[in-house]
Tab-separated table of C-alpha atoms in Angstrom:
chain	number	residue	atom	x	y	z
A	20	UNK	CA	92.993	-127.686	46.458
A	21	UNK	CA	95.613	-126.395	49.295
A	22	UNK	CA	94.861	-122.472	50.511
A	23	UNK	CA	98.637	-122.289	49.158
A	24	UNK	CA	98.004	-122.984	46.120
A	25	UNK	CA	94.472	-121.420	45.568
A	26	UNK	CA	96.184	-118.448	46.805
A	27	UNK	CA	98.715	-118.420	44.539
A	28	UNK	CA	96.443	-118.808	41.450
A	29	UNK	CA	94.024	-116.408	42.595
A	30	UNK	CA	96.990	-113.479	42.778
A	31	UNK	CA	98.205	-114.753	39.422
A	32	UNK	CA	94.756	-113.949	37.612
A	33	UNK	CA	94.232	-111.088	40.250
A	34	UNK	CA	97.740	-109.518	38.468
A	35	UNK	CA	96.526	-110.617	34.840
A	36	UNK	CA	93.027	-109.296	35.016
A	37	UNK	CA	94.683	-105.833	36.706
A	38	UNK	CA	96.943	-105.643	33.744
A	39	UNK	CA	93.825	-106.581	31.495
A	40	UNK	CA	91.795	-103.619	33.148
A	41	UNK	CA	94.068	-100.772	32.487
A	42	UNK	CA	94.330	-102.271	28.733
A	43	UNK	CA	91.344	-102.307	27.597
A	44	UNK	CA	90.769	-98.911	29.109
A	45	UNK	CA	92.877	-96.899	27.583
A	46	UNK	CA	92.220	-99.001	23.557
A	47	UNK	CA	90.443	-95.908	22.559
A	48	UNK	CA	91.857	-92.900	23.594
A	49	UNK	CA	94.926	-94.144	21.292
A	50	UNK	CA	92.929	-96.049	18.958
A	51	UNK	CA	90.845	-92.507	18.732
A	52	UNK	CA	94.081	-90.700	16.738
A	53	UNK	CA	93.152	-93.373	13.581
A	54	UNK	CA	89.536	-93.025	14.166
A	55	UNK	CA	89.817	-89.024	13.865
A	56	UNK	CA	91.470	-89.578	10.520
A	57	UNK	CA	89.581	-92.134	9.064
A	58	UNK	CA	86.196	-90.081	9.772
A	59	UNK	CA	87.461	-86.728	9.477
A	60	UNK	CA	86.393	-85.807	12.451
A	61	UNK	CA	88.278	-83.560	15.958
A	62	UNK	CA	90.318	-85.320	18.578
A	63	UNK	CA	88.092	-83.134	21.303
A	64	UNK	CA	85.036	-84.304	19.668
A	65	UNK	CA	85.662	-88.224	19.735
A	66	UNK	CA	87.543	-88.094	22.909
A	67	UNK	CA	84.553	-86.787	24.625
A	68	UNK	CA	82.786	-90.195	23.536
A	69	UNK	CA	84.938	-91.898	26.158
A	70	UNK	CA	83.156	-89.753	29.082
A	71	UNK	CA	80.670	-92.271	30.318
A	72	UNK	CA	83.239	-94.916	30.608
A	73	UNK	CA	85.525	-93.177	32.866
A	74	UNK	CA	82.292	-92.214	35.258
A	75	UNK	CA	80.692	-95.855	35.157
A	76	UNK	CA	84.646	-97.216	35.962
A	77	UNK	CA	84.417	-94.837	39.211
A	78	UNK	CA	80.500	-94.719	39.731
A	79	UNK	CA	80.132	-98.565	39.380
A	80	UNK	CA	83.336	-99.452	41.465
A	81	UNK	CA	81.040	-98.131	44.836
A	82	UNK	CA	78.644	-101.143	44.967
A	83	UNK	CA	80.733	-103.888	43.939
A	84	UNK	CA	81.875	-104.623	47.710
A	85	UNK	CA	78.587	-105.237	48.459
A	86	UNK	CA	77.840	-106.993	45.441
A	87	UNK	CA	80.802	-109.457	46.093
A	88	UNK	CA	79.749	-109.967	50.251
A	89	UNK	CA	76.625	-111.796	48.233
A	90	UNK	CA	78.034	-112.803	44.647
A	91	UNK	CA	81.645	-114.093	45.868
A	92	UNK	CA	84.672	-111.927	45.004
A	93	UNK	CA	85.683	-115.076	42.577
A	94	UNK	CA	82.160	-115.196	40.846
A	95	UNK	CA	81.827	-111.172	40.113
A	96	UNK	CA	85.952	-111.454	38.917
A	97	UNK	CA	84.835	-113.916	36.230
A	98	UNK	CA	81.794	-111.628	35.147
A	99	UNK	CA	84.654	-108.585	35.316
A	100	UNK	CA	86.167	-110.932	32.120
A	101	UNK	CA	83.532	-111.660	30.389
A	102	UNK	CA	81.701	-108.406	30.179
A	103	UNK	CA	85.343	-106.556	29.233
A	104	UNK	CA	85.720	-109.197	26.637
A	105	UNK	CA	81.958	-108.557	25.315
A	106	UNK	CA	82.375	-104.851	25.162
A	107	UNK	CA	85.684	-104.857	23.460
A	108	UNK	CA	84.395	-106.787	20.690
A	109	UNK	CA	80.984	-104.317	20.788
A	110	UNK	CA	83.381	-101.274	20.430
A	111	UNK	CA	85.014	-103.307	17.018
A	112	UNK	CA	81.615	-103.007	15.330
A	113	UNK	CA	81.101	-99.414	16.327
A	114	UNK	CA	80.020	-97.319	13.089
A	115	UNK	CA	78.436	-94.496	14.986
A	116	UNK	CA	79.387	-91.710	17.444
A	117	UNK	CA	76.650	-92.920	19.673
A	118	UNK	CA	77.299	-96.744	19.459
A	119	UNK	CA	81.028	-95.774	20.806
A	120	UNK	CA	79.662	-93.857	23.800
A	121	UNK	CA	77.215	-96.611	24.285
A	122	UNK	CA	79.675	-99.332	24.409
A	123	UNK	CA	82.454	-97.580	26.153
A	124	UNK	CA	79.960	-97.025	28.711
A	125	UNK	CA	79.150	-100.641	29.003
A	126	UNK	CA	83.128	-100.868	29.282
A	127	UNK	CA	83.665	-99.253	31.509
A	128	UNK	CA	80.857	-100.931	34.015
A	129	UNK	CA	82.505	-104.024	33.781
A	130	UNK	CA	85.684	-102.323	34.282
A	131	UNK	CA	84.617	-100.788	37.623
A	132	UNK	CA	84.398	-104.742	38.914
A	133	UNK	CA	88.382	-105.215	38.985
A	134	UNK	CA	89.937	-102.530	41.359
A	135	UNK	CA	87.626	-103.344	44.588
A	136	UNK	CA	87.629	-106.915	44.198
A	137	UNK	CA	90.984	-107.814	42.239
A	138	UNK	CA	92.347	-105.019	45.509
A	139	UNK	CA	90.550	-107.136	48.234
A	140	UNK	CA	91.221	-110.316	46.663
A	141	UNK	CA	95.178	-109.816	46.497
A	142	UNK	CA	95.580	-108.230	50.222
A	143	UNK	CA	93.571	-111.163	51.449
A	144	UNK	CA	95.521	-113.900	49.918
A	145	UNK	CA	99.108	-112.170	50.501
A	146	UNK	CA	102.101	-113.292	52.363
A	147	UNK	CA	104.106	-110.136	51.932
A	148	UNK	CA	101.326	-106.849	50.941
A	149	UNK	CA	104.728	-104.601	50.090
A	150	UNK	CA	106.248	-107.114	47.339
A	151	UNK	CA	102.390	-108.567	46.077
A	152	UNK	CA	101.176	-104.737	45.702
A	153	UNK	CA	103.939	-104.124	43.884
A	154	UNK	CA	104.080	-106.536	41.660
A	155	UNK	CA	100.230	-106.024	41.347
A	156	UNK	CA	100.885	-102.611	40.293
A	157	UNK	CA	103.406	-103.287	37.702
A	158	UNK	CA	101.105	-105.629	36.025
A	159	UNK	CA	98.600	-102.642	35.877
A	160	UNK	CA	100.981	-100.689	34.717
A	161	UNK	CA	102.376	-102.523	31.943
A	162	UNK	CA	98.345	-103.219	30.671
A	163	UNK	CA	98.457	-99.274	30.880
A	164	UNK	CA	101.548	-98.975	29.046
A	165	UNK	CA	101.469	-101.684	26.219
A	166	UNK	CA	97.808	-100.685	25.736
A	167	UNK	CA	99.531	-97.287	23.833
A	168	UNK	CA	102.228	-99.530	21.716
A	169	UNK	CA	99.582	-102.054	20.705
A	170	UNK	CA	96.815	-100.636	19.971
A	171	UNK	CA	99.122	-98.621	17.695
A	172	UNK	CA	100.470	-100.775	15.879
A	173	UNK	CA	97.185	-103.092	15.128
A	174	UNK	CA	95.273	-99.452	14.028
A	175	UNK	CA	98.541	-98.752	11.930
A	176	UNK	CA	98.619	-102.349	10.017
A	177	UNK	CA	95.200	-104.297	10.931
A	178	UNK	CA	92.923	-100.995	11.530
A	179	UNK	CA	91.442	-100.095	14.745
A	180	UNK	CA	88.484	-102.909	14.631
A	181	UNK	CA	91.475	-105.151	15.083
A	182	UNK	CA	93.078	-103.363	18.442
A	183	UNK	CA	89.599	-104.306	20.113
A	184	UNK	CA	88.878	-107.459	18.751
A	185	UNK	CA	92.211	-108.493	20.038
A	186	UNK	CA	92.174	-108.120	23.608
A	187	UNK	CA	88.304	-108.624	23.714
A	188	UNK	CA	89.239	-112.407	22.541
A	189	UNK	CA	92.121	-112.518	25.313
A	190	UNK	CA	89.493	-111.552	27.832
A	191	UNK	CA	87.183	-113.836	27.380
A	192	UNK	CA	89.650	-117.241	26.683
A	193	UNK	CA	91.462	-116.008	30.517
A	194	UNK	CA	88.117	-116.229	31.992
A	195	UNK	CA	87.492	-118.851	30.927
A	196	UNK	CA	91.052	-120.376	32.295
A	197	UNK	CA	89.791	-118.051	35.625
A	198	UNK	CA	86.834	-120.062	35.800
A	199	UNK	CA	88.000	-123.265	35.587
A	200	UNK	CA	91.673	-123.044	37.794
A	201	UNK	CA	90.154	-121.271	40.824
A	202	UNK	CA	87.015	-122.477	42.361
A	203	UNK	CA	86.225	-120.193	44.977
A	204	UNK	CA	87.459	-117.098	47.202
A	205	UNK	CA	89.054	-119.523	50.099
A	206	UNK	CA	89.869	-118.213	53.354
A	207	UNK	CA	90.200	-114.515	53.464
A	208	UNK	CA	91.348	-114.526	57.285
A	209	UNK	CA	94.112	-117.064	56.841
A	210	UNK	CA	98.072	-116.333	56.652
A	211	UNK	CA	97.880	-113.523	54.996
A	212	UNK	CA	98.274	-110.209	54.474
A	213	UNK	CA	94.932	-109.345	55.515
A	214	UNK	CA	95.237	-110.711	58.823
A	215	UNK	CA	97.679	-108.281	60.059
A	216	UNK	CA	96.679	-105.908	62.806
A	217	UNK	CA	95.579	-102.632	61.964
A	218	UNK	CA	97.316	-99.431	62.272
A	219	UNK	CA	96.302	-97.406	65.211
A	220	UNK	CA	95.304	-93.623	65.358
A	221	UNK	CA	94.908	-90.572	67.160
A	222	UNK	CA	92.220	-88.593	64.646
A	223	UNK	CA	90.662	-91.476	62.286
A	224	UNK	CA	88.409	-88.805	60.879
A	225	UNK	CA	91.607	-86.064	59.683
A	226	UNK	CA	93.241	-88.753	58.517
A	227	UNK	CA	90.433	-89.869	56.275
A	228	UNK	CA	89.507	-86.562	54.840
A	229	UNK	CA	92.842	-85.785	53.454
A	230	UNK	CA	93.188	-89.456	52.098
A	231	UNK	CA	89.767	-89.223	50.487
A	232	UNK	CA	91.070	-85.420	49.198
A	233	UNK	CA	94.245	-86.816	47.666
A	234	UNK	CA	92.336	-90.106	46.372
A	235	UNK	CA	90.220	-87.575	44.419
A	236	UNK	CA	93.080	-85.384	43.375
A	237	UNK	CA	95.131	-88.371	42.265
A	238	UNK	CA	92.117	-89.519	40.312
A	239	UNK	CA	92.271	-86.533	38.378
A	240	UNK	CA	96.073	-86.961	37.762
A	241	UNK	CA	96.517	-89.948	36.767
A	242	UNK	CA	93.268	-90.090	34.295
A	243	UNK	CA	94.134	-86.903	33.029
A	244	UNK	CA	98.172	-87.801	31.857
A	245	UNK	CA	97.092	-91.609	31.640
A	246	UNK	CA	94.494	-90.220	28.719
A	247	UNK	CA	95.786	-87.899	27.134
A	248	UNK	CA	99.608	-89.179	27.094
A	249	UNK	CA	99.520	-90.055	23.394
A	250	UNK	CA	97.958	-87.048	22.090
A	251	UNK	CA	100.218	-85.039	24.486
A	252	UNK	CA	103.531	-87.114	22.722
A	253	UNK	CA	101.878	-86.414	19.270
A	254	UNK	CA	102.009	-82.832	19.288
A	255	UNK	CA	104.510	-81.884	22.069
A	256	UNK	CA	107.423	-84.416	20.836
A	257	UNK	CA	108.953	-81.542	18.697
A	258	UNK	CA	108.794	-83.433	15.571
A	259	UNK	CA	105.667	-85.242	13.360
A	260	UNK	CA	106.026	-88.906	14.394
A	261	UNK	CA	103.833	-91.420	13.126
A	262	UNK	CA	101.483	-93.708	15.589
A	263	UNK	CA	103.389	-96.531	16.255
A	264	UNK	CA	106.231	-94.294	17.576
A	265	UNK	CA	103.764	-92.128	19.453
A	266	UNK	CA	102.357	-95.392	20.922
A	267	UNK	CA	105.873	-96.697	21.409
A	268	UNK	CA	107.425	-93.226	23.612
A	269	UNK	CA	104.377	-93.798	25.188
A	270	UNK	CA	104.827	-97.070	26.506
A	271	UNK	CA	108.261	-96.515	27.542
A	272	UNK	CA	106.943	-93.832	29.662
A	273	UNK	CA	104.592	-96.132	31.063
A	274	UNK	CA	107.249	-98.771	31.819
A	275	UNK	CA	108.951	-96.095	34.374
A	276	UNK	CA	106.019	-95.808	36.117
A	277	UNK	CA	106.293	-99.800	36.685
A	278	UNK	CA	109.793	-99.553	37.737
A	279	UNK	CA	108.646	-97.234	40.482
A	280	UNK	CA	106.059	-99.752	41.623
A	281	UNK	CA	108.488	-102.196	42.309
A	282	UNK	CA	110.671	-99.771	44.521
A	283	UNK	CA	107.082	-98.748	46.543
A	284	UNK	CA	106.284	-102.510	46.888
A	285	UNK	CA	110.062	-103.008	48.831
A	286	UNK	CA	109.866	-99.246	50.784
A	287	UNK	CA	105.972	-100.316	52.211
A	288	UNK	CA	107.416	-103.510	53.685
A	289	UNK	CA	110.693	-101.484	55.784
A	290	UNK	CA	109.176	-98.174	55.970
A	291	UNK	CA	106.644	-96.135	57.527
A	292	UNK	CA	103.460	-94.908	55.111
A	293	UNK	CA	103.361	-91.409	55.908
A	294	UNK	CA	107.333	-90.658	55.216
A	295	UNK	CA	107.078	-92.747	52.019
A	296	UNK	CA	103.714	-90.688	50.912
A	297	UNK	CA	104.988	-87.465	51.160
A	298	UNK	CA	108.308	-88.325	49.743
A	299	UNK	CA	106.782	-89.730	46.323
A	300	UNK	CA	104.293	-86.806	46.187
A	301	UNK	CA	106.575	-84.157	45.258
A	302	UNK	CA	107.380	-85.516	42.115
A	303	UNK	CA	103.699	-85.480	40.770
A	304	UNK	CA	103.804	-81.368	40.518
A	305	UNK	CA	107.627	-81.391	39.769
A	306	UNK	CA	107.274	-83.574	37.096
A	307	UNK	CA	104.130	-82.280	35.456
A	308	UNK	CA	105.273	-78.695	35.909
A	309	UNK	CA	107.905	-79.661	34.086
A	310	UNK	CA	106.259	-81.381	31.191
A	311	UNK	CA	104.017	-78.302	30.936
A	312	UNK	CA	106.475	-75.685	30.395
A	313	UNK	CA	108.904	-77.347	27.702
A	314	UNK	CA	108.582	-79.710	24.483
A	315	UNK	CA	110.580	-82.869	23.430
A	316	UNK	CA	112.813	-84.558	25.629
A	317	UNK	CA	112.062	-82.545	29.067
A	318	UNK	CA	108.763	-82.612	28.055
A	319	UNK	CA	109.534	-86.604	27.906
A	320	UNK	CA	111.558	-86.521	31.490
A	321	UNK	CA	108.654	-84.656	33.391
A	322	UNK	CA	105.975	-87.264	32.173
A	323	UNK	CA	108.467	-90.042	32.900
A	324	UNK	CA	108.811	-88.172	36.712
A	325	UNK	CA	104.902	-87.852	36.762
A	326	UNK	CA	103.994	-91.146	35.871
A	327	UNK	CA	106.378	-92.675	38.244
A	328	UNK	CA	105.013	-90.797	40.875
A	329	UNK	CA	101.357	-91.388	39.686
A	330	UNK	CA	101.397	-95.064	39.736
A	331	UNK	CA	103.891	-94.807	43.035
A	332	UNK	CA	100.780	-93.660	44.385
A	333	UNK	CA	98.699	-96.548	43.483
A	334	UNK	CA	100.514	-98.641	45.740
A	335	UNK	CA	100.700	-96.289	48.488
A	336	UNK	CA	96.926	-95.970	48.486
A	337	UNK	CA	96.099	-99.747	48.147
A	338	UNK	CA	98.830	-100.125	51.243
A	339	UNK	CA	97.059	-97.634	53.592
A	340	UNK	CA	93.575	-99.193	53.154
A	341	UNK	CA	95.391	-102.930	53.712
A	342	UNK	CA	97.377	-101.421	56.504
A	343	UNK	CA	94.423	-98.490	58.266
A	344	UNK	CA	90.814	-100.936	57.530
A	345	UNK	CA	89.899	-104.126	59.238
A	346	UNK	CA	89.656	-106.664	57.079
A	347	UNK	CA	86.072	-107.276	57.398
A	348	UNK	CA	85.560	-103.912	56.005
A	349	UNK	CA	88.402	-104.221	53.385
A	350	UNK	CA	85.806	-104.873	50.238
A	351	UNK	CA	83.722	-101.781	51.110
A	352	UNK	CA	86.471	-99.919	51.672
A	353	UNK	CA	88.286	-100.423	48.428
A	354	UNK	CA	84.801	-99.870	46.980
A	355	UNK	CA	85.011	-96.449	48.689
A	356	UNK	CA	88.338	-95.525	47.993
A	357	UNK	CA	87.952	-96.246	43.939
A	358	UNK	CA	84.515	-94.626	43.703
A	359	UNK	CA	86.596	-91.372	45.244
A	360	UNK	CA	89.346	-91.900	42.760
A	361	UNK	CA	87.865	-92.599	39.281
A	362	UNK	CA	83.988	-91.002	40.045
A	363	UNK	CA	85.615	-87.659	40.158
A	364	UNK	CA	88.102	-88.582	37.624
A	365	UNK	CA	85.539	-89.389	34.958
A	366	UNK	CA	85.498	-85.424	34.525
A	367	UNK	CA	89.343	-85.911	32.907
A	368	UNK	CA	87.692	-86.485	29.739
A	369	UNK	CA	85.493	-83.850	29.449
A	370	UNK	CA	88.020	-81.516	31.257
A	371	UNK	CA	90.793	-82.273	28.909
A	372	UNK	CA	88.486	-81.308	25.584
A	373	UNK	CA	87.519	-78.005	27.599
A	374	UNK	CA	91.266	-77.484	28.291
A	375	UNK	CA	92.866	-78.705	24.886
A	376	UNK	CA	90.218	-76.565	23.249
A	377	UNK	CA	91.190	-73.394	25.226
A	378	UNK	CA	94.870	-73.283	25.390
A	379	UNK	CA	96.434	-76.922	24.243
A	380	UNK	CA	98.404	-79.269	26.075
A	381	UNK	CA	99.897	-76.599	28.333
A	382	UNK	CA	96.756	-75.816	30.080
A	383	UNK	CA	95.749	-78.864	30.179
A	384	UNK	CA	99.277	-80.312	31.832
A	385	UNK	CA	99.078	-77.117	34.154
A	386	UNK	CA	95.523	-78.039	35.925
A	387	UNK	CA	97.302	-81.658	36.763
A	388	UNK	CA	100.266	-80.108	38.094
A	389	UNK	CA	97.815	-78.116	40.566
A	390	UNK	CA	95.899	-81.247	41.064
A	391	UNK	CA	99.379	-82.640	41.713
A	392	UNK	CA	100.485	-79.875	44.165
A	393	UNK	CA	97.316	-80.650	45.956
A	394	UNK	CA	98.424	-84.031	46.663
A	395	UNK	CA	101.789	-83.257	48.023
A	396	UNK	CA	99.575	-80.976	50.438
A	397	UNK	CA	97.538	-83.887	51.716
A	398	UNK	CA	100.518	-86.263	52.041
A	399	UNK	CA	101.915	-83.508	54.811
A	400	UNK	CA	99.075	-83.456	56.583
A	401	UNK	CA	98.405	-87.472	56.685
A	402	UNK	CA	102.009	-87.348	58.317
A	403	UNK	CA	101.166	-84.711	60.699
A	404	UNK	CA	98.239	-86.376	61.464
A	405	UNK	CA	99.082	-90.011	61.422
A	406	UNK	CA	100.368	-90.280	65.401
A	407	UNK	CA	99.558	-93.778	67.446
A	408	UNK	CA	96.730	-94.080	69.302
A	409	UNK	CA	96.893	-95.822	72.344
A	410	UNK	CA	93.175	-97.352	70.939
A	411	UNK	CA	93.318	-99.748	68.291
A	412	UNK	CA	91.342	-97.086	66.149
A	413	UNK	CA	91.050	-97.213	62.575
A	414	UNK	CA	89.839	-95.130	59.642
A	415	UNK	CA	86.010	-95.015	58.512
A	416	UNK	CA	84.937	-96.809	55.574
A	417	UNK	CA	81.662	-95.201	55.199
């Protein structure tokens, strides 16, 4: 097989299985509005099953760039398939609070294989990082976003066994096609994206800190709106809707958060990181701020502005690790920067029960705005920071 063409198949699955990732993910907390009815049971109390998979996705994303310097990126992408697959199709026969948690845990360890190695896999195969991150992030997104609409409407006609059984199936017949269309990593060091030179700088160390501080912030962010965004439509929408139109506002909001990938895919490739960081940051607090203090439609526009921002920031992230880390380091570094993001993040569940419990969706919309604001903070000081160095120096990796 040609490195062109193993290249291009590899980013092809690399985009489905992203898109795959963020679907099977975020099944439940959508699927967990039918389960509450059918057992009679709280929304706090069931979405609190979902804790353990949000830690493993951040706690188990750490190794996996080790894992893959021995396994083969390719080889531990195929196993990221098949174990989502299996534990979709677990979760289907779930009859028991604990048999959730259990298999949402196992979920989300599988889970935890994509970002590091789907992240290292794309940069090192890329011709153009700006456009291929992009795209890469609208697949995510639209995994993210169709997970709401879908899984809604299977709960609402098939029942909620049905909105895992589903995509557990899909899983497992694309790894299968992973399996047999792509035969190995190739050459990471080739034409592409990965063999660019790295960004020099004056203080490797500042400029690591406040990435790491906004990674974790962002983490927070974007698990908190990501899983509570239908529960947030249900009640704050102004009127009673029923679940496939929750599902469905909340995959249009989803789909804006796309659209903004796009536009950060283009703006990486003519324009300078820092500038672009700080300028997308803003919105995360305006936008959330907004969504806290009003119901219905500018409820609607400030989650539209968050997410935008929120998966903006994806790209950005992904970008300055492709553009900042040698690519020897990449895998560990990716490994790094997702077991910042979605370790710390796995508290959105919990935090979001606490919150909803004490005050509703207000609160709860209020602590992501700070979280938000936070960001925005860090993004000023990466572009105070972020002068040349007349030393090829670039960021730790740990």
């Amino acid at each position: 097989m040609s490195p062109d063409l193993l290249s291009r198949r590899t980013i092809a699955f690399v985009n489905i299985a992203h898109a795959l990732d963020h679907f099977v993910l975020l099944i439940y907390p959508t699927a967990v509005i039918a389960i509450a009815a059918e057992r009679h049971l709280s929304y706090a109390s069931l979405i609190g099953l979902s804790t353990g998979a949000f830690v493993a996705f951040g706690l188990f994303s750490l190794p996996m760039g080790w894992i893959a310097d021995r396994m083969g990126r390719r080889n531990l992408l195929a196993i990221f398939f098949g174990g989502c697959g299996i534990a979709c199709l677990g979760l289907s026969t779930a009859n028991a609070p604990i048999m959730f948690g259990i298999w949402l845990f196992v979920l989300g360890v599988f889970s935890a294989i994509y970002h590091p190695i789907g992240s290292t896999m794309l940069v090192s195969h890329t011709s153009q990082l700006g456009r291929d991150l992009g795209i890469n992030g609208v697949w995510g997104n639209l995994g993210a976003a169709f997970a709401s609409g879908i899984t809604a409407l299977l709960a609402a006609s098939l029942g909620w066994r049905a909105a895992f059984i589903l995509p557990g199936l899909v899983c497992l017949l694309v790894g299968i096609a992973f399996v047999s269309l792509v035969p190995g990593d190739g050459d990471s060091h080739g034409n592409s994206g990965g063999s660019k030179a790295v960004i020099p700088v004056a203080r490797p160390m500042t400029l690591f800190l406040l990435f790491a501080t906004a990674v974790v912030a962002g983490g927070m962010t974007f698990n908190i709106t990501t899983i509570a965004l239908p529960k947030i439509i249900d009640e704050r929408a102004g009127v009673s809707l029923p679940l496939v139109l929750i599902g469905s506002l909340a995959t249009l909001v989803f789909v804006f958060g796309a659209l903004t990938q796009l536009l950060m895919g283009r703006l990486v490739d003519r324009y300078t990181l820092p500038r672009i960081f700080v300028g997308l940051s803003i919105l995360q607090p305006l936008g959330l701020g907004l969504a806290a203090l009003t119901t219905g439609i500018p409820m609607l526009g400030g989650l539209v502005l968050a997410m935008a921002a929120i998966y903006g920031q994806v790209v950005i992230n992904d970008a300055m690790v492709a553009r900042y880390v040698p690519a020897q380091y990449r895998a560990r570094a990716f490994s790094v920067r997702y077991f910042l993001g979605f370790t710390t993040s796995g508290l959105a569940v919990p935090l979001i029960a606490l919150l909803h419990g004490m005050s509703g969706f207000t609160l709860v919309l209020s602590v992501a705005a700070t979280f938000g604001t936070v960001i925005f903070l860090c993004s000023v000081g990466f572009l105070l920071a972020a002068q040349p160095s007349s030393k090829p120096t670039s960021l730790p990796v740990g």
